[in-house]
Amino acid sequence: MSGPARMLTGDRVYRIHWMPGTDILRGVCHCGAERVAEEPVELWEWLLAHPQGHHSPVPPAPEVPTRTAVPA
């Protein structure tokens, strides 16, 4: 028997996930942009139109450590 299935990765991998208990689908582009819709055709059109309408999530700003002045 083989090991667990590996998820595809790459710069042209698109995903559509069904959100259980709803009629909502979530599309995820290889660039990190996401969109939700009820119609799969709407999501595929959006995914295949990359980069039009795609805005990658903004990464959080790195936390800057605070420095305390210590008298010499």
PDB file of C-alpha atoms in Angstrom:
ATOM      1  CA  MET A   1       0.000   0.000   0.000  1.00  0.00           C
ATOM      2  CA  SER A   2       1.220   3.485  -0.723  1.00  0.00           C
ATOM      3  CA  GLY A   3       1.530   6.366   1.754  1.00  0.00           C
ATOM      4  CA  PRO A   4      -0.869   9.279   2.153  1.00  0.00           C
ATOM      5  CA  ALA A   5      -1.834  11.228  -0.950  1.00  0.00           C
ATOM      6  CA  ARG A   6       0.237  14.335  -1.555  1.00  0.00           C
ATOM      7  CA  MET A   7      -1.388  17.624  -2.500  1.00  0.00           C
ATOM      8  CA  LEU A   8      -0.342  19.177  -5.799  1.00  0.00           C
ATOM      9  CA  THR A   9       1.658  22.378  -5.619  1.00  0.00           C
ATOM     10  CA  GLY A  10       2.970  24.767  -8.233  1.00  0.00           C
ATOM     11  CA  ASP A  11       2.384  28.015 -10.018  1.00  0.00           C
ATOM     12  CA  ARG A  12      -0.632  26.741 -11.966  1.00  0.00           C
ATOM     13  CA  VAL A  13      -2.602  24.823  -9.327  1.00  0.00           C
ATOM     14  CA  TYR A  14      -6.153  26.036  -8.772  1.00  0.00           C
ATOM     15  CA  ARG A  15      -8.472  24.718  -6.077  1.00  0.00           C
ATOM     16  CA  ILE A  16     -12.198  24.861  -5.453  1.00  0.00           C
ATOM     17  CA  HIS A  17     -13.359  23.710  -2.026  1.00  0.00           C
ATOM     18  CA  TRP A  18     -16.938  22.986  -1.036  1.00  0.00           C
ATOM     19  CA  MET A  19     -17.800  24.446   2.351  1.00  0.00           C
ATOM     20  CA  PRO A  20     -19.738  21.601   4.077  1.00  0.00           C
ATOM     21  CA  GLY A  21     -23.270  22.367   5.161  1.00  0.00           C
ATOM     22  CA  THR A  22     -23.606  25.219   2.633  1.00  0.00           C
ATOM     23  CA  ASP A  23     -24.003  25.843  -1.083  1.00  0.00           C
ATOM     24  CA  ILE A  24     -20.836  27.940  -0.972  1.00  0.00           C
ATOM     25  CA  LEU A  25     -17.634  27.150  -2.861  1.00  0.00           C
ATOM     26  CA  ARG A  26     -14.254  28.731  -2.145  1.00  0.00           C
ATOM     27  CA  GLY A  27     -11.798  29.169  -5.001  1.00  0.00           C
ATOM     28  CA  VAL A  28      -8.083  29.453  -4.240  1.00  0.00           C
ATOM     29  CA  CYS A  29      -5.642  30.654  -6.895  1.00  0.00           C
ATOM     30  CA  HIS A  30      -1.973  29.719  -7.041  1.00  0.00           C
ATOM     31  CA  CYS A  31      -1.185  33.378  -6.199  1.00  0.00           C
ATOM     32  CA  GLY A  32      -2.985  33.067  -2.850  1.00  0.00           C
ATOM     33  CA  ALA A  33      -6.078  35.068  -3.816  1.00  0.00           C
ATOM     34  CA  GLU A  34      -9.403  33.607  -2.681  1.00  0.00           C
ATOM     35  CA  ARG A  35     -13.041  34.140  -3.612  1.00  0.00           C
ATOM     36  CA  VAL A  36     -16.324  32.547  -2.561  1.00  0.00           C
ATOM     37  CA  ALA A  37     -19.337  31.914  -4.787  1.00  0.00           C
ATOM     38  CA  GLU A  38     -22.296  29.597  -5.189  1.00  0.00           C
ATOM     39  CA  GLU A  39     -21.614  28.843  -8.861  1.00  0.00           C
ATOM     40  CA  PRO A  40     -18.575  26.781  -9.911  1.00  0.00           C
ATOM     41  CA  VAL A  41     -18.491  28.390 -13.375  1.00  0.00           C
ATOM     42  CA  GLU A  42     -18.086  31.824 -11.773  1.00  0.00           C
ATOM     43  CA  LEU A  43     -15.099  30.568  -9.762  1.00  0.00           C
ATOM     44  CA  TRP A  44     -13.446  28.847 -12.736  1.00  0.00           C
ATOM     45  CA  GLU A  45     -13.799  31.978 -14.862  1.00  0.00           C
ATOM     46  CA  TRP A  46     -12.210  34.016 -12.070  1.00  0.00           C
ATOM     47  CA  LEU A  47      -9.397  31.503 -11.529  1.00  0.00           C
ATOM     48  CA  LEU A  48      -8.564  31.235 -15.221  1.00  0.00           C
ATOM     49  CA  ALA A  49      -8.573  35.048 -15.624  1.00  0.00           C
ATOM     50  CA  HIS A  50      -5.468  35.296 -13.385  1.00  0.00           C
ATOM     51  CA  PRO A  51      -4.118  37.908 -12.645  1.00  0.00           C
ATOM     52  CA  GLN A  52      -7.209  39.995 -13.466  1.00  0.00           C
ATOM     53  CA  GLY A  53      -9.218  40.476 -10.267  1.00  0.00           C
ATOM     54  CA  HIS A  54      -6.671  38.687  -8.104  1.00  0.00           C
ATOM     55  CA  HIS A  55      -5.235  40.415  -5.100  1.00  0.00           C
ATOM     56  CA  SER A  56      -2.841  38.336  -3.039  1.00  0.00           C
ATOM     57  CA  PRO A  57      -3.353  38.555   0.690  1.00  0.00           C
ATOM     58  CA  VAL A  58      -1.123  41.176   2.254  1.00  0.00           C
ATOM     59  CA  PRO A  59       1.375  39.489   4.533  1.00  0.00           C
ATOM     60  CA  PRO A  60       1.319  40.795   8.095  1.00  0.00           C
ATOM     61  CA  ALA A  61       4.011  43.323   8.963  1.00  0.00           C
ATOM     62  CA  PRO A  62       6.844  41.764  10.905  1.00  0.00           C
ATOM     63  CA  GLU A  63       6.744  42.513  14.589  1.00  0.00           C
ATOM     64  CA  VAL A  64       9.477  44.954  15.568  1.00  0.00           C
ATOM     65  CA  PRO A  65      10.987  44.138  18.940  1.00  0.00           C
ATOM     66  CA  THR A  66      10.871  46.968  21.409  1.00  0.00           C
ATOM     67  CA  ARG A  67      14.131  48.076  22.945  1.00  0.00           C
ATOM     68  CA  THR A  68      14.484  49.406  26.408  1.00  0.00           C
ATOM     69  CA  ALA A  69      17.188  51.940  27.167  1.00  0.00           C
ATOM     70  CA  VAL A  70      19.428  50.767  29.954  1.00  0.00           C
ATOM     71  CA  PRO A  71      21.611  53.345  31.719  1.00  0.00           C
ATOM     72  CA  ALA A  72      25.327  52.588  31.476  1.00  0.00           C
TER      73      ALA A  72
END
